[in-house]
Amino acid sequence: MAQPLVKKDDDRDDEAEYSPFLGIEKGAVLQEARVFNDPQLDPRRCSQVITKLLYLLNQGETFTKIEATEVFFAVTKLFQSRDIGLRRMVYLMIKELSPSADEVIIVTSSLMKDMNSKTDMYRANAIRVLCRITDGTLLTQIERYLKQAIVDKNPVVASAALVSGIHLLQTNPEIVKRWSNEVQEAVQSRAALVQFHALALLHQIRQNDRLAVSKLVTSLTRGTVRSPLAQCLLIRYASQVIHESGNTQTGERPFYDYLESCLRHKAEMVIFEAARAITELSGVTSRELTPAITVLQLFLSSSKPVLRFAAVRTLNKVAMTHPMAVTNCNIDMESLISDQNRSIATLAITTLLKTGNESSVDRLMKQITNFMSDIADEFKIVVVEAIRSLCLKFPLKYRSLMNFLSNILREEGGFEYKKAIVDSIVLLIRDIPDAKESGLFHLCEFIEDCEFTYLSTQILHFLGNEGPKTSDPSKYIRYIYNRVILENATVRASAVSTLAKFGAMVDSLKPRIFVLLRRCLFDSDDEVRDRATLYLNMLAGDGIVGETGKDVKEFLFGSLNVPLGNLETSLKNYEPSEEPFDINSVPKDVKAQPLAEKKAPGKKPTGLGAAPTGPTSTVDAYEKLLSSIPEFAGFGKLFKSSAPVELTEAETEYAVNVVKHIYDGHVVFQYNCTNTVPEQLLENVSVVVDASEAEEFSEVVSKHLRSLPYDSPGHTFVAFEKPEGVAFGKFSNVLRFIVKEVDTSTGEAEEEGVEDEYQLEDLDVVAADYMLKVGVSNFKNAWDSMGDDCERVDEYGLGVRESLAEAVNAVINILGMQPCEGTEVVPSNSRSHTCLLSGVFIGNVKVLVRLSFGIDGPKQVAMKLAVRSEDPAVSDTIHEIVASG
Amino acid sequence: MLLAVLFSNSEGNILVERFHGVPAEERLHWRSFLVKLGADNLKGVKNEELLVASHKSVYIVYTVLGDVCIYVVGKDDYDELALAEVIFAITSAVKDVCGKPPTERLFLDKYGKICLCLDEIVWKGELENTDKDRIRRLIRLKPPTDV
């Protein structure tokens, strides 16, 4: 019995010895703080008490106002002591307590005295404390000293003043801006840190003056910068100058040589900064990229995880825009898949997935399978998304990728992760027809053991739409009916709807579906029973909902034709009464699209992957929007909507982009306008289009926008009639509006407005606007089955090109077609390349293109273009487009 | 901005936490996030071996020194490379103060000195001093030797 007791005591002793702060308590420490008031100060003891106070504060303990004031006043007494260690503690303590404005006055005189002290370190610390606790009025009093301090001989004093300046610039910019002469002098300091801090402050003071920043960068890149930190800043400022100077594409890029020379700097951080700056240059060429990629590649095998992470993170970004440039690093990257640090491994994998070619997919998948089991969900989601884009890029590889997805679907995982996988499978089914049956089957397997109601219902809905169209719909019924037996009410209800869809679409299954639905009539849940009754009546044609099979299908598969958001609002506003709710009373106008769409060009869709999800949904949204406008109703079916084209530069007062909607005989320009000036309200907004350089187009409708308040985007439309088929032209645009001043405090606009105009960029309608990007999963089959009746073949000289890849991209962009089987990627150093494209031309004509490129020594590129389509005239048109492009 | 500097012991108890520009209601979240990150990854890691993670647009570099785990969190300019520089300054200053990679007890014994070091290294979310010799002199209010 005695032994455990002793042991317990031992434990406690150990612990007591363990922490000097054991049992520390705020009240007791505040009591102890009274030693600060002793006439005979004991510096050692005082330091200990301050340490305890700091410990409390660092643990998240807070002092009440009264406690803080008491401690603060006590601490000020310690200025009497000459003990240096204690003085340093006092400075820290005052900063931590950050006294209120009315208390500050107590210490200012002591601090001002220290600020003029002969002891350098008193000066430095006093400056830092004063700047921390000061306000504007006090600042003007001490400004003179601060200016002196910036150019002080002692670098610590100078740095203290400079760093204080950086902080004060936020609160008192007008005062700090007056110091620029002194700061300029400090930039030339021989002390490395002073130079660093001075450079940072000077740039902040002048950041809005492009010319000054450019001058600063020019002079410093020629001179000597001592600290690697300052060198990094300089690189950032230089790349900012490069960015703002606009890339003219002609001649040498300014400061590129400087960036390149930094790649050979001895400090790693400088090398990285330069490499990143180079990879982020807009329109960077592969020649400019190469040296940066080479140094990053070396870092991939560094022994330090931080450097490996930085390198792979940068390369990952490069891979989004220049996948070919990164392929040289693939071997080093593959070894990182087994890296202990999971962030590094995930980045390596996603990079490889972006840069890999078709032949390496299988090997890569094998490596990833081992890796997936031991990473967290958030990393897994990243990998799943990368695999989705890979599959869209190499549709022929869908089998192994789909298998991979179904395997990971069976493993443990949270909702977000499972949702990402299901979304990917759904997307692949939609885009790759061959993958449909196996994909649906995997989803069926999944719902057999799915713990997420949301996912089960989504899959059931999807299954109802796609399942009946497969070769053997009956095999899905078992999975669906199992839901009715095993799941919760929500899932059961959607399973009933899915069954009904099969019944409506597949006549041979109808009697058997009837049997199953009848069983659902005895379900314990109201909704399930209601649905079963409704569908039974409908399918039996009892005339309650619809008489004909068409009506039934319309009811089951059709949409409500109103935006769900609007429907929700209308339903909420509906008051129960004799009069039934009328769905026709729901407004069909879609609310203004959020700003996100406008911002899109900044973060372009990553690779091919992100693109296909966007267009399908946005095209639907566009179609709805346009069909809700009566003037456009007679234009027929919308053929294509382009991606938004920016007509203004970033950060102008009014941001406008345009979407080109192409119809058979018309084109509609949808101008998405955003007013970024809070003090303005724009009214009667329209775009005046001059089509004198587009002779075949004649304006038919222009729809104004009644008002455009701050930061809520709106659209105006201009429609043109054009000849059937293709027509090209250039359009110049002017935004016209009435501007009214807005009082931002009340939000009210003035009565009177002023008419004004704003010049926008020109807009072109080009060949690619008439081509839909539609891929085919097996190009050879499609090509062979199209036959050579409408084949047209010709050869073209493309002149001197920078590289084969550049020539291939140029032709793809001119045609606006979907590259197939990853053939848009040109292996580096290859002398010839074949690129396969597919698309649908206006008039719904399928087009396939086979491009064969060759490049010779002096970089002359020759191209053979073979077109097959369903219409010989279209094949000819494609040649005309290429010949004139 | 250097968002946070956090020290914990090996059981995940907080020894020092300093936040800059992080709203009070998010601090608890960050604290538990970091401690969990350490618990998951720091086992068996050598002294001062840097680990790195990113969470949305925020970077985290962390390491272990004796019995103490150290985390620094930054965003924007303070990416993983800058943070590596910060944490190097911190670890070398702590080692300098303690004379070796500290036990928890030693760390707490030198608590006041360590607070002063941090005060010299980080100034309201910005890196100020990096050199340990300079920091050692500065916390004793001695001018640096490299004047």
mmCIF file of C-alpha atoms in Angstrom, chain B residues 55-137:
data_model
loop_
_atom_site.group_PDB
_atom_site.id
_atom_site.type_symbol
_atom_site.label_atom_id
_atom_site.label_comp_id
_atom_site.label_asym_id
_atom_site.label_seq_id
_atom_site.Cartn_x
_atom_site.Cartn_y
_atom_site.Cartn_z
ATOM 1 C CA HIS B 55 -2.814 25.943 -45.306
ATOM 2 C CA LYS B 56 -4.723 28.034 -47.844
ATOM 3 C CA SER B 57 -2.536 31.105 -48.436
ATOM 4 C CA VAL B 58 -0.729 30.764 -45.151
ATOM 5 C CA TYR B 59 2.636 29.092 -44.652
ATOM 6 C CA ILE B 60 3.859 27.301 -41.591
ATOM 7 C CA VAL B 61 7.393 26.300 -40.769
ATOM 8 C CA TYR B 62 7.993 24.347 -37.595
ATOM 9 C CA THR B 63 10.629 22.402 -35.836
ATOM 10 C CA VAL B 64 11.688 20.885 -32.582
ATOM 11 C CA LEU B 65 14.476 22.091 -30.323
ATOM 12 C CA GLY B 66 15.203 19.955 -27.258
ATOM 13 C CA ASP B 67 11.851 19.488 -25.512
ATOM 14 C CA VAL B 68 10.310 22.493 -27.200
ATOM 15 C CA CYS B 69 8.354 22.682 -30.433
ATOM 16 C CA ILE B 70 8.521 25.958 -32.323
ATOM 17 C CA TYR B 71 6.033 27.100 -34.957
ATOM 18 C CA VAL B 72 6.048 30.214 -37.093
ATOM 19 C CA VAL B 73 3.162 31.170 -39.336
ATOM 20 C CA GLY B 74 3.273 33.754 -42.084
ATOM 21 C CA LYS B 75 1.596 34.948 -45.219
ATOM 22 C CA ASP B 76 2.330 37.153 -48.252
ATOM 23 C CA ASP B 77 5.991 38.160 -48.047
ATOM 24 C CA TYR B 78 6.553 35.671 -45.279
ATOM 25 C CA ASP B 79 6.552 32.504 -47.341
ATOM 26 C CA GLU B 80 8.308 29.301 -46.361
ATOM 27 C CA LEU B 81 11.738 30.690 -47.160
ATOM 28 C CA ALA B 82 11.336 33.833 -45.128
ATOM 29 C CA LEU B 83 9.863 31.784 -42.290
ATOM 30 C CA ALA B 84 12.838 29.452 -42.396
ATOM 31 C CA GLU B 85 14.973 32.515 -41.856
ATOM 32 C CA VAL B 86 12.811 33.615 -38.930
ATOM 33 C CA ILE B 87 12.805 30.220 -37.265
ATOM 34 C CA PHE B 88 16.564 29.952 -37.733
ATOM 35 C CA ALA B 89 16.961 33.255 -35.913
ATOM 36 C CA ILE B 90 14.682 32.015 -33.156
ATOM 37 C CA THR B 91 16.327 28.618 -32.675
ATOM 38 C CA SER B 92 19.823 30.040 -32.667
ATOM 39 C CA ALA B 93 18.836 32.732 -30.175
ATOM 40 C CA VAL B 94 17.139 30.185 -27.899
ATOM 41 C CA LYS B 95 20.137 27.873 -28.058
ATOM 42 C CA ASP B 96 22.380 30.799 -27.321
ATOM 43 C CA VAL B 97 20.369 31.804 -24.267
ATOM 44 C CA CYS B 98 20.031 28.245 -22.960
ATOM 45 C CA GLY B 99 23.503 27.093 -23.963
ATOM 46 C CA LYS B 100 22.086 23.968 -25.623
ATOM 47 C CA PRO B 101 18.800 22.648 -26.993
ATOM 48 C CA PRO B 102 16.656 23.297 -23.940
ATOM 49 C CA THR B 103 14.667 20.963 -21.757
ATOM 50 C CA GLU B 104 11.307 22.395 -20.840
ATOM 51 C CA ARG B 105 12.644 23.324 -17.423
ATOM 52 C CA LEU B 106 15.647 25.133 -18.844
ATOM 53 C CA PHE B 107 13.407 26.945 -21.303
ATOM 54 C CA LEU B 108 11.153 28.172 -18.513
ATOM 55 C CA ASP B 109 14.161 29.162 -16.411
ATOM 56 C CA LYS B 110 15.330 31.390 -19.225
ATOM 57 C CA TYR B 111 11.821 32.563 -20.024
ATOM 58 C CA GLY B 112 12.472 36.271 -19.549
ATOM 59 C CA LYS B 113 15.564 36.240 -21.742
ATOM 60 C CA ILE B 114 13.725 34.327 -24.433
ATOM 61 C CA CYS B 115 10.917 36.888 -24.427
ATOM 62 C CA LEU B 116 13.498 39.607 -24.923
ATOM 63 C CA CYS B 117 15.051 37.686 -27.815
ATOM 64 C CA LEU B 118 11.677 37.350 -29.483
ATOM 65 C CA ASP B 119 11.154 41.039 -28.984
ATOM 66 C CA GLU B 120 14.368 41.698 -30.887
ATOM 67 C CA ILE B 121 13.587 39.218 -33.657
ATOM 68 C CA VAL B 122 9.971 40.073 -34.367
ATOM 69 C CA TRP B 123 8.631 43.604 -34.245
ATOM 70 C CA LYS B 124 4.858 43.582 -34.492
ATOM 71 C CA GLY B 125 4.787 40.941 -37.183
ATOM 72 C CA GLU B 126 7.900 42.033 -39.071
ATOM 73 C CA LEU B 127 11.323 40.436 -38.907
ATOM 74 C CA GLU B 128 13.859 42.735 -37.369
ATOM 75 C CA ASN B 129 17.076 41.046 -36.218
ATOM 76 C CA THR B 130 18.447 37.708 -37.330
ATOM 77 C CA ASP B 131 21.973 37.449 -36.028
ATOM 78 C CA LYS B 132 22.289 35.628 -32.697
ATOM 79 C CA ASP B 133 25.381 37.451 -31.497
ATOM 80 C CA ARG B 134 23.747 40.726 -32.216
ATOM 81 C CA ILE B 135 20.582 39.613 -30.413
ATOM 82 C CA ARG B 136 22.601 38.449 -27.423
ATOM 83 C CA ARG B 137 24.135 41.868 -27.104
#
